[in-house]
Amino acid sequence: MAKKATPNAAAAGNCKYWLLKTEPGEWSWSDQARAPGGGVAPWDGVRNRQAINSLRAMREGDRCLFYHSGAGAASRRVVGVVEVAREWYEGEAASGGAVDVRAVGEFRRPVALGDIKKAAGGGEVEGMREFALLRQPRLSVMPVPAKVWDWICEMGGGFVQDGEDEDEC
């Protein structure tokens, strides 16, 4: 039986949800999962002020959807979940700052952008029409409303952690 994944922040009732976009050719889910220290790596190189403000707002234990962007519609999809392992810190001058994120698990079924758009068009998920992924498609870091998070996790069928049973968001 799948168990409910609850990071410390979620257990305290103050977990926030985010979406992080990456080009899979530059940093993929596989790269994240293979990162040293149990899949922990910095999320850096963000230039957009609104996206940087989102990174600065993240707290340890917050959960993030890991989204593969790309040129083809088939490549645009949510593939997994990471959690904030280290809050915002200043990096090298060229990279600005970063947060560290830890791989939590890969979705059993990736959730395509097309499916998210259909749900927004049908009005079946509260907050989906206002979701920044659809309203500001070039933004690389954004908040995710709780009901949208729940829907995406349900569509993804939960996730599998390395060496463990299936898990839910």
Tab-separated table of C-alpha atoms in Angstrom:
chain	number	residue	atom	x	y	z
A	1	MET	CA	0.000	0.000	0.000
A	2	ALA	CA	1.326	3.446	-0.911
A	3	LYS	CA	2.102	5.738	1.959
A	4	LYS	CA	1.549	9.476	2.151
A	5	ALA	CA	4.775	11.465	1.762
A	6	THR	CA	4.916	14.245	4.313
A	7	PRO	CA	8.009	16.430	4.584
A	8	ASN	CA	8.630	18.306	7.834
A	9	ALA	CA	7.067	21.512	6.519
A	10	ALA	CA	3.976	19.637	5.369
A	11	ALA	CA	3.624	17.905	8.725
A	12	ALA	CA	3.675	21.328	10.366
A	13	GLY	CA	0.935	22.479	7.972
A	14	ASN	CA	3.006	25.174	6.273
A	15	CYS	CA	4.432	23.382	3.225
A	16	LYS	CA	4.252	25.318	-0.024
A	17	TYR	CA	4.318	23.850	-3.486
A	18	TRP	CA	6.358	24.981	-6.471
A	19	LEU	CA	7.202	24.007	-10.030
A	20	LEU	CA	10.768	24.008	-11.356
A	21	LYS	CA	11.347	23.905	-15.114
A	22	THR	CA	14.423	22.510	-16.777
A	23	GLU	CA	15.526	21.575	-20.267
A	24	PRO	CA	16.170	17.819	-20.047
A	25	GLY	CA	19.254	18.199	-22.264
A	26	GLU	CA	20.781	20.514	-19.642
A	27	TRP	CA	19.515	18.920	-16.387
A	28	SER	CA	17.113	15.989	-16.488
A	29	TRP	CA	15.278	13.982	-13.874
A	30	SER	CA	17.951	11.287	-14.288
A	31	ASP	CA	20.658	13.853	-13.528
A	32	GLN	CA	18.783	14.985	-10.413
A	33	ALA	CA	18.178	11.440	-9.174
A	34	ARG	CA	21.865	10.532	-9.673
A	35	ALA	CA	23.198	13.656	-7.951
A	36	PRO	CA	25.446	12.931	-4.961
A	37	GLY	CA	24.111	13.022	-1.426
A	38	GLY	CA	20.856	11.237	-2.228
A	39	GLY	CA	19.887	13.292	-5.271
A	40	VAL	CA	20.710	16.732	-3.831
A	41	ALA	CA	21.787	19.462	-6.238
A	42	PRO	CA	21.640	23.257	-6.449
A	43	TRP	CA	18.874	24.862	-8.484
A	44	ASP	CA	20.685	27.847	-9.883
A	45	GLY	CA	21.184	29.891	-13.021
A	46	VAL	CA	17.776	31.574	-12.697
A	47	ARG	CA	17.762	35.108	-14.113
A	48	ASN	CA	14.125	36.244	-14.107
A	49	ARG	CA	13.365	38.436	-11.079
A	50	GLN	CA	9.945	36.855	-10.447
A	51	ALA	CA	11.469	33.357	-10.556
A	52	ILE	CA	14.298	34.433	-8.232
A	53	ASN	CA	11.723	35.799	-5.776
A	54	SER	CA	10.013	32.391	-5.817
A	55	LEU	CA	13.333	30.667	-5.073
A	56	ARG	CA	13.929	33.102	-2.196
A	57	ALA	CA	10.460	32.290	-0.801
A	58	MET	CA	11.106	28.541	-0.667
A	59	ARG	CA	11.570	26.899	2.726
A	60	GLU	CA	13.207	23.627	3.664
A	61	GLY	CA	10.727	20.792	3.160
A	62	ASP	CA	8.661	22.602	0.499
A	63	ARG	CA	7.869	20.301	-2.393
A	64	CYS	CA	8.455	21.079	-6.080
A	65	LEU	CA	7.184	19.521	-9.279
A	66	PHE	CA	10.093	18.705	-11.599
A	67	TYR	CA	9.053	19.797	-15.100
A	68	HIS	CA	10.841	18.939	-18.337
A	69	SER	CA	10.453	21.778	-20.825
A	70	GLY	CA	11.592	21.536	-24.408
A	71	ALA	CA	11.004	22.317	-28.030
A	72	GLY	CA	8.464	19.576	-28.731
A	73	ALA	CA	5.056	19.412	-27.091
A	74	ALA	CA	5.646	15.752	-26.154
A	75	SER	CA	8.655	16.688	-24.022
A	76	ARG	CA	6.772	19.245	-21.895
A	77	ARG	CA	5.676	17.342	-18.816
A	78	VAL	CA	5.934	16.973	-15.062
A	79	VAL	CA	8.131	13.965	-14.368
A	80	GLY	CA	8.804	13.932	-10.637
A	81	VAL	CA	8.935	15.580	-7.230
A	82	VAL	CA	11.839	17.207	-5.412
A	83	GLU	CA	11.931	18.921	-2.044
A	84	VAL	CA	13.876	21.921	-0.843
A	85	ALA	CA	16.889	20.653	1.105
A	86	ARG	CA	18.573	24.040	1.616
A	87	GLU	CA	16.976	27.458	1.437
A	88	TRP	CA	18.238	30.346	-0.715
A	89	TYR	CA	21.933	31.101	-0.509
A	90	GLU	CA	24.187	33.388	-2.494
A	91	GLY	CA	26.281	31.653	-5.117
A	92	GLU	CA	29.040	32.749	-7.415
A	93	ALA	CA	28.603	36.154	-9.021
A	94	ALA	CA	27.791	34.586	-12.394
A	95	SER	CA	25.061	32.305	-11.039
A	96	GLY	CA	23.489	34.642	-8.482
A	97	GLY	CA	22.003	32.374	-5.848
A	98	ALA	CA	20.367	28.995	-5.493
A	99	VAL	CA	18.349	26.596	-3.412
A	100	ASP	CA	19.343	22.955	-3.049
A	101	VAL	CA	16.709	20.398	-3.967
A	102	ARG	CA	16.573	16.666	-3.232
A	103	ALA	CA	14.994	14.085	-5.521
A	104	VAL	CA	11.940	12.578	-3.808
A	105	GLY	CA	10.512	10.380	-6.553
A	106	GLU	CA	9.685	9.979	-10.211
A	107	PHE	CA	6.033	9.947	-11.261
A	108	ARG	CA	4.712	6.589	-12.367
A	109	ARG	CA	3.092	8.427	-15.310
A	110	PRO	CA	4.497	11.782	-16.467
A	111	VAL	CA	1.826	14.498	-16.635
A	112	ALA	CA	1.870	16.236	-20.015
A	113	LEU	CA	1.356	19.964	-20.439
A	114	GLY	CA	-1.488	19.150	-22.850
A	115	ASP	CA	-3.361	17.333	-20.065
A	116	ILE	CA	-2.864	20.288	-17.727
A	117	LYS	CA	-4.229	22.642	-20.398
A	118	LYS	CA	-7.266	20.396	-20.927
A	119	ALA	CA	-8.024	20.423	-17.199
A	120	ALA	CA	-7.772	24.222	-17.178
A	121	GLY	CA	-10.034	24.568	-20.209
A	122	GLY	CA	-12.620	22.269	-18.700
A	123	GLY	CA	-12.570	24.093	-15.383
A	124	GLU	CA	-12.296	20.778	-13.543
A	125	VAL	CA	-9.551	21.900	-11.131
A	126	GLU	CA	-9.886	24.977	-8.932
A	127	GLY	CA	-7.006	27.386	-9.575
A	128	MET	CA	-5.823	25.675	-12.761
A	129	ARG	CA	-6.798	28.539	-15.081
A	130	GLU	CA	-4.714	30.948	-13.002
A	131	PHE	CA	-1.746	28.555	-12.730
A	132	ALA	CA	1.425	30.406	-13.799
A	133	LEU	CA	2.527	27.476	-15.992
A	134	LEU	CA	-0.348	28.348	-18.305
A	135	ARG	CA	-0.465	32.126	-17.827
A	136	GLN	CA	3.301	32.790	-17.860
A	137	PRO	CA	4.760	29.905	-19.876
A	138	ARG	CA	8.313	31.315	-19.965
A	139	LEU	CA	8.597	31.548	-16.174
A	140	SER	CA	10.987	28.855	-14.865
A	141	VAL	CA	10.088	28.815	-11.147
A	142	MET	CA	6.542	29.336	-9.896
A	143	PRO	CA	4.156	28.591	-7.050
A	144	VAL	CA	1.640	25.778	-7.469
A	145	PRO	CA	-1.826	26.062	-5.877
A	146	ALA	CA	-2.552	23.145	-3.513
A	147	LYS	CA	-5.516	21.827	-5.538
A	148	VAL	CA	-3.445	21.938	-8.733
A	149	TRP	CA	-0.632	20.082	-6.907
A	150	ASP	CA	-3.079	17.409	-5.755
A	151	TRP	CA	-4.508	16.971	-9.258
A	152	ILE	CA	-1.071	16.704	-10.905
A	153	CYS	CA	0.081	14.163	-8.303
A	154	GLU	CA	-3.086	12.131	-8.828
A	155	MET	CA	-2.629	12.207	-12.608
A	156	GLY	CA	1.014	11.157	-12.138
A	157	GLY	CA	-0.092	8.093	-10.172
A	158	GLY	CA	2.162	8.858	-7.228
A	159	PHE	CA	5.872	8.289	-7.492
A	160	VAL	CA	8.505	5.692	-6.883
A	161	GLN	CA	11.498	6.436	-4.688
A	162	ASP	CA	14.746	4.590	-5.336
A	163	GLY	CA	14.646	1.244	-3.561
A	164	GLU	CA	11.247	1.872	-1.979
A	165	ASP	CA	7.618	1.147	-2.665
A	166	GLU	CA	5.339	3.522	-4.487
A	167	ASP	CA	4.584	6.760	-2.749
A	168	GLU	CA	1.986	9.458	-3.124
A	169	CYS	CA	2.446	13.215	-3.180
